[in-house]
Coordinates of C-alpha atoms in Angstrom, one line a residue:
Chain A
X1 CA 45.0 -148.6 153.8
X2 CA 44.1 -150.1 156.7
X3 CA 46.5 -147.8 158.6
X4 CA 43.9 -145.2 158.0
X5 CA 40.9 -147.3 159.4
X6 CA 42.9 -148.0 162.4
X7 CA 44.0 -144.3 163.3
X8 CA 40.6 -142.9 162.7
X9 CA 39.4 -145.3 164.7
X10 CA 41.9 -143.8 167.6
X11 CA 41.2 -140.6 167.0
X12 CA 37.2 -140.9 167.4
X13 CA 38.3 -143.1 170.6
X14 CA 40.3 -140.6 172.4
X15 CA 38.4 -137.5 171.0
X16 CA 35.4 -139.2 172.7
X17 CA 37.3 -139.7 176.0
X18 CA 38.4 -136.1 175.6
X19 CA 34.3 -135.1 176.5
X20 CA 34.0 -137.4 178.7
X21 CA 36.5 -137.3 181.2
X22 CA 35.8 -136.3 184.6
X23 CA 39.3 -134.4 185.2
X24 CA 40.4 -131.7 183.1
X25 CA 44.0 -132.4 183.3
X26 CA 43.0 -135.8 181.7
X27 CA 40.9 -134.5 179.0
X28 CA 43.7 -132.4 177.8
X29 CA 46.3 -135.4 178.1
X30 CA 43.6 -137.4 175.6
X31 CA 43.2 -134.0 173.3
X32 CA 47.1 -134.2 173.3
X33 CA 47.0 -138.0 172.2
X34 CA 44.0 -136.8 169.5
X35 CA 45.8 -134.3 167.9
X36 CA 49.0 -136.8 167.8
X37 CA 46.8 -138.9 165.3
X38 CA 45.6 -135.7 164.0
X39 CA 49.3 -135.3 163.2
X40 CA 49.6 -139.5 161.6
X41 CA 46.5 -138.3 159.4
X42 CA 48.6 -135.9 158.3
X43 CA 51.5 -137.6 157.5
X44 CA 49.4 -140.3 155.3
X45 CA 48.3 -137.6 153.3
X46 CA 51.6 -136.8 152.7
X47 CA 51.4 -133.0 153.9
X48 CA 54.2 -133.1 155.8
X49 CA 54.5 -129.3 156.3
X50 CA 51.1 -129.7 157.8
X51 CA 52.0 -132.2 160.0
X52 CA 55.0 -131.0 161.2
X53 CA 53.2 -126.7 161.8
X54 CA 50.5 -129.2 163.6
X55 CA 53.1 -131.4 165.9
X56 CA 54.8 -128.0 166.8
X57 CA 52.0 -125.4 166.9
X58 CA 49.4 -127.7 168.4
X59 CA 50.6 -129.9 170.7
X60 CA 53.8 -127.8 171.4
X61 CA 52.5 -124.5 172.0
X62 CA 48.6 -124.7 172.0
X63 CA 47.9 -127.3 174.6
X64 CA 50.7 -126.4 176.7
X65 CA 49.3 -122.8 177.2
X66 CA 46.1 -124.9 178.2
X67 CA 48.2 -126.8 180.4
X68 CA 50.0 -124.0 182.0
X69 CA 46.5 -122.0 182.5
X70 CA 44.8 -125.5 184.2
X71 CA 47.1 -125.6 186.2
X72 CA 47.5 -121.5 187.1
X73 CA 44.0 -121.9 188.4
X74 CA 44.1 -125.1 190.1
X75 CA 41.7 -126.9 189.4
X76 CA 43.0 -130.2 188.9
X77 CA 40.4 -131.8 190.9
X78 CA 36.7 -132.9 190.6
X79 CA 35.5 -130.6 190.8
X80 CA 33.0 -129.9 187.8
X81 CA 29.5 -129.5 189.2
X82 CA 27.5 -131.6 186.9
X83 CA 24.5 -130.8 184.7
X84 CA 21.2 -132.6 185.1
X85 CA 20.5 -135.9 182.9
X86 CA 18.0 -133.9 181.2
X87 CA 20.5 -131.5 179.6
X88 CA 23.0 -134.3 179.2
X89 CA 20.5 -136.8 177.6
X90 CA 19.5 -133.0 175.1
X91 CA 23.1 -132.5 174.6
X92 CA 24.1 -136.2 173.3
X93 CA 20.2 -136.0 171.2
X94 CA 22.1 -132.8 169.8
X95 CA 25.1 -134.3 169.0
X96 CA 23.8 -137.1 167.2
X97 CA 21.1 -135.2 165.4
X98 CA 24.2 -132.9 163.5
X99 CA 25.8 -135.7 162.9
X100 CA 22.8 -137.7 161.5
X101 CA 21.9 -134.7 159.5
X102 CA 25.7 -134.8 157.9
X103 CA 25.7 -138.1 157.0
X104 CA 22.0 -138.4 155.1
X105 CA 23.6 -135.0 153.7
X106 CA 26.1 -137.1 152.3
X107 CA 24.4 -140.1 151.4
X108 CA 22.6 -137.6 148.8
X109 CA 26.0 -137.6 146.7
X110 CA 26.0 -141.2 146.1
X111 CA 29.3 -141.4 144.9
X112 CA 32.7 -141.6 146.8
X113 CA 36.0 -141.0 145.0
X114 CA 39.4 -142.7 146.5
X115 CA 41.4 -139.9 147.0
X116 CA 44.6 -140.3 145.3
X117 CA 47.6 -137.7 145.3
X118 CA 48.7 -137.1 142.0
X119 CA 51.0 -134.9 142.8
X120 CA 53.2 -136.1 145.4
X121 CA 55.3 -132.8 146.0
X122 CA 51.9 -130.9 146.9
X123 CA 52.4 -130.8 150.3
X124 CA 55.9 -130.1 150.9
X125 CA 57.5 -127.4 152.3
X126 CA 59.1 -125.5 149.0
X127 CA 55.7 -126.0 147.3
X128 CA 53.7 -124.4 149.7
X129 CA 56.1 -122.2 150.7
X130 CA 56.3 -120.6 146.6
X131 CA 52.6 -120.4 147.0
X132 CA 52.2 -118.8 150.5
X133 CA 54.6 -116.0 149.6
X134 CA 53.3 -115.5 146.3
X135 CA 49.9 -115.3 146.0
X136 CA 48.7 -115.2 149.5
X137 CA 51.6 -112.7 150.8
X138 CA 49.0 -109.9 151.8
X139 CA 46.9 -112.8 154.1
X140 CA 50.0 -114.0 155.5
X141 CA 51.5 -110.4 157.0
X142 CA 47.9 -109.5 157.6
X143 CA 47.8 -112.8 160.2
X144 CA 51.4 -112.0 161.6
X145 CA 49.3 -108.7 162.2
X146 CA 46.7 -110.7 163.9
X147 CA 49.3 -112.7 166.1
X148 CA 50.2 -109.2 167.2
X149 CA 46.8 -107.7 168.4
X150 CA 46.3 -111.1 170.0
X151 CA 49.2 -111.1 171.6
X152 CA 48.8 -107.3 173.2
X153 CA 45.1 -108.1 174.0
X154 CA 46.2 -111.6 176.0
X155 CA 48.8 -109.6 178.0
X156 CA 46.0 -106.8 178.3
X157 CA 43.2 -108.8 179.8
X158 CA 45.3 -111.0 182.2
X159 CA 47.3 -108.4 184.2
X160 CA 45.4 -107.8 187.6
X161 CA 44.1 -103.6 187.3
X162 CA 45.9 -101.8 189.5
X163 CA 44.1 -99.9 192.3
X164 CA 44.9 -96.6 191.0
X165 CA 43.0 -96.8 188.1
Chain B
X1 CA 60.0 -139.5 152.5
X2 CA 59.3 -140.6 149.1
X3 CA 58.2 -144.1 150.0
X4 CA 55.5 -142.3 151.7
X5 CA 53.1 -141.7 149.0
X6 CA 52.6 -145.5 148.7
X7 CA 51.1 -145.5 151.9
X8 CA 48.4 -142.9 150.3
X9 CA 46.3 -145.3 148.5
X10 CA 42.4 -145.8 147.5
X11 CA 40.6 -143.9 150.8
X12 CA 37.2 -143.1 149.5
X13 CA 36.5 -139.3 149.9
X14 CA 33.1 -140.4 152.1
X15 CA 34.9 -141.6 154.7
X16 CA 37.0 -138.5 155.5
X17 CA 34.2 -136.8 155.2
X18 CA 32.8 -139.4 157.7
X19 CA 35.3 -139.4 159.9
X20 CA 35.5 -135.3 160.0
X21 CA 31.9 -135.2 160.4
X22 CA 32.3 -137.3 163.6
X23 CA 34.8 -135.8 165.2
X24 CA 33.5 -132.6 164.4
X25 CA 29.4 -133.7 166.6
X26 CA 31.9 -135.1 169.3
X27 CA 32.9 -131.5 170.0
X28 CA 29.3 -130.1 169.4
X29 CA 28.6 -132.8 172.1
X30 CA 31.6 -131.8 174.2
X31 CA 30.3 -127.8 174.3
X32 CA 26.7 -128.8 174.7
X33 CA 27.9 -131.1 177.6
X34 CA 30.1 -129.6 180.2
X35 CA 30.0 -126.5 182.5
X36 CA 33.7 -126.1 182.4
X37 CA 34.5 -123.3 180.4
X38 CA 38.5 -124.8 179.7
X39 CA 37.0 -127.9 178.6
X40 CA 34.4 -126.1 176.4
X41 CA 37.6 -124.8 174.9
X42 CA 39.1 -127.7 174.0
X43 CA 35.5 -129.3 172.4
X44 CA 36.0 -125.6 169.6
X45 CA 40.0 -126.7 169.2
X46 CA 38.4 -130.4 168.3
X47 CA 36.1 -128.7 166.0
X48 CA 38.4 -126.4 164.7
X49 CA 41.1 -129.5 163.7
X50 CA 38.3 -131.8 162.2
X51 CA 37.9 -129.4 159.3
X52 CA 41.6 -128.5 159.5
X53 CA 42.1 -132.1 158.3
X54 CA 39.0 -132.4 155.9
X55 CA 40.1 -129.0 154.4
X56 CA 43.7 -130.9 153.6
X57 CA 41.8 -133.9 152.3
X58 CA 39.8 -131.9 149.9
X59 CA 43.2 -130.4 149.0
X60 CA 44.9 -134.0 148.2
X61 CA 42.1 -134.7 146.5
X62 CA 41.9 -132.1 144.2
X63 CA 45.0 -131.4 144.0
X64 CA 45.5 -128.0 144.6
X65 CA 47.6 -126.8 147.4
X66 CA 45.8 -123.9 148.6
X67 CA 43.8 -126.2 150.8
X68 CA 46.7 -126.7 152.7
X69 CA 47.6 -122.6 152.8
X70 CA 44.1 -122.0 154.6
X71 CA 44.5 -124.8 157.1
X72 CA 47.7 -123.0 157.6
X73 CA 46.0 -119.7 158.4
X74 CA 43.3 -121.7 160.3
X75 CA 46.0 -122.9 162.7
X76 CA 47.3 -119.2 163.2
X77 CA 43.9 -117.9 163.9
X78 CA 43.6 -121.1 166.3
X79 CA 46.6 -119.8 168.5
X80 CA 45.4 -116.6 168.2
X81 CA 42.0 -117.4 169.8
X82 CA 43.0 -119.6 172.5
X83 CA 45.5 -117.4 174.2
X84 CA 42.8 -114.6 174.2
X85 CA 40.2 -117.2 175.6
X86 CA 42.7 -118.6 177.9
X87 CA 43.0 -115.1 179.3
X88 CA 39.5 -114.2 179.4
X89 CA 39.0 -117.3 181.1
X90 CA 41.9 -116.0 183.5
X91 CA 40.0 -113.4 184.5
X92 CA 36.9 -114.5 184.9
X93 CA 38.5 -117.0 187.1
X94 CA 39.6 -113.8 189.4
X95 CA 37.0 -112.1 189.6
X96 CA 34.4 -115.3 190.2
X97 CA 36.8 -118.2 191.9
X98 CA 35.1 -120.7 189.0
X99 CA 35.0 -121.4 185.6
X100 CA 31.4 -122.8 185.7
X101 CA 30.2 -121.4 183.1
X102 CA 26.7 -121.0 184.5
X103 CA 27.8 -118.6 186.9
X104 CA 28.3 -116.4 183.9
X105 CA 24.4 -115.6 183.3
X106 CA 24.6 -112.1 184.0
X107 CA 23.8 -110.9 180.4
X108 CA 20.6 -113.0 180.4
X109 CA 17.9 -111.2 180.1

């Protein structure tokens, strides 16, 4: 139980750190490290198919390609012009007024279940893999269909236009 | 595996929710905050993974595994969307040598 206290407690640390890092390249290194306790969360939950898409798909693939595009551009420098204190004082008040407003939101319930999984096979692979190609086939080829257009619009809108067009 | 599910024990829902809620103003914060547009990008992928894991803790807790399907189709739409922002980004890199987003203020007005 206290597992849980410890990683959230990690994974508000280096999520804050995340925003507030002066470098990119170290603010993605931190989102990496965020989304490895993302990944623990996971794993105490037991949805391990969750955990293991997230390992692969997130810190694999997505933060790679933002790793990969950092450093295409090169800017792995300091070189973020800063805003004034006035918008940065505004955008913590911001901040902590959504999350203020959340949290009385909550405080309205009054009540707070443990969560307990009853079922411990619910997030395995053959579980969710019956259910995703049973009753959500037509979402899951319509998403493949998605990856698609994505894909064909990425390559689109980063090749350089050629003179002659 | 199966000696996982001991691990699972007496949570309350409230501080998932807590926890989710957090994580989820950090990124409000984190777009609110800086001018660079990559880092902007990673505050939404914050965002985006705080309700991934409160949607699978809703699932857990009521048991029904189509919590888990959506957070599934969450994370396709989330690849999806950063390789077309990535390459937007890309480009308005070439054609403005910055990704200061407040050099992007052509459509005010």
């Amino acid at each position: 139980m206290s597992t849980f206290y410890f990683i959230a407690f990690l994974s508000v640390f280096f999520s804050i750190l995340v925003i507030t890092a002066k470098n990119p390249v170290h603010s993605i290194l931190y989102l990496i490290l965020t989304f490895f306790t993302f990944t623990i969360h996971y794993i105490l939950m037991n949805a391990q198919f969750l955990a293991i898409v997230n390992f692969i798909v997130y810190m694999g693939a997505i933060l790679v390609l933002f790793l990969y595009t950092l450093m295409l551009i090169n800017l792995n420098k300091d070189s973020e012009p800063l805003k004034s204190n006035l918008v940065k004082v505004a955008a913590y008040i911001g901040g902590a007024c959504f999350f203020i407003t959340i949290v009385s939101a909550l405080k309205a319930f009054n009540t707070s279940q443990l969560v307990i999984l009853t079922n411990p096979n619910l997030g395995l692979v053959k579980n969710l893999g019956k259910i995703l190609f049973n009753e959500y086939l037509l979402p899951f080829e319509v998403s493949s269909i998605l990856l698609l257009s994505a894909m064909v619009g990425a390559v689109l809108l980063a090749t350089k236009e050629t003179k002659t067009a | 595996m199966e000696s996982i599910p001991q691990y699972i024990q007496a949570i309350p829902l409230n501080h998932y929710i807590l926890l989710c809620a957090l994580i989820f103003s950090i990124g409000v914060t984190g777009v609110l905050l800086r001018r660079n547009a990559i880092v902007i990008f990673m505050s939404v992928e914050l965002m985006l993974n705080s309700v991934n894991l409160l949607l699978t803790a809703f699932s857990v807790y009521r048991g029904d595994a189509t919590g888990q399907v959506f957070v599934f189709f969450i994370m396709a739409l989330a690849a999806a969307e950063v390789a077309i922002g990535l390459a937007i980004i890309v480009m308005i890199y070439r054609n403005t040598n910055s990704i200061d987003i407040n050099v992007l203020n052509r459509l005010k007005w």
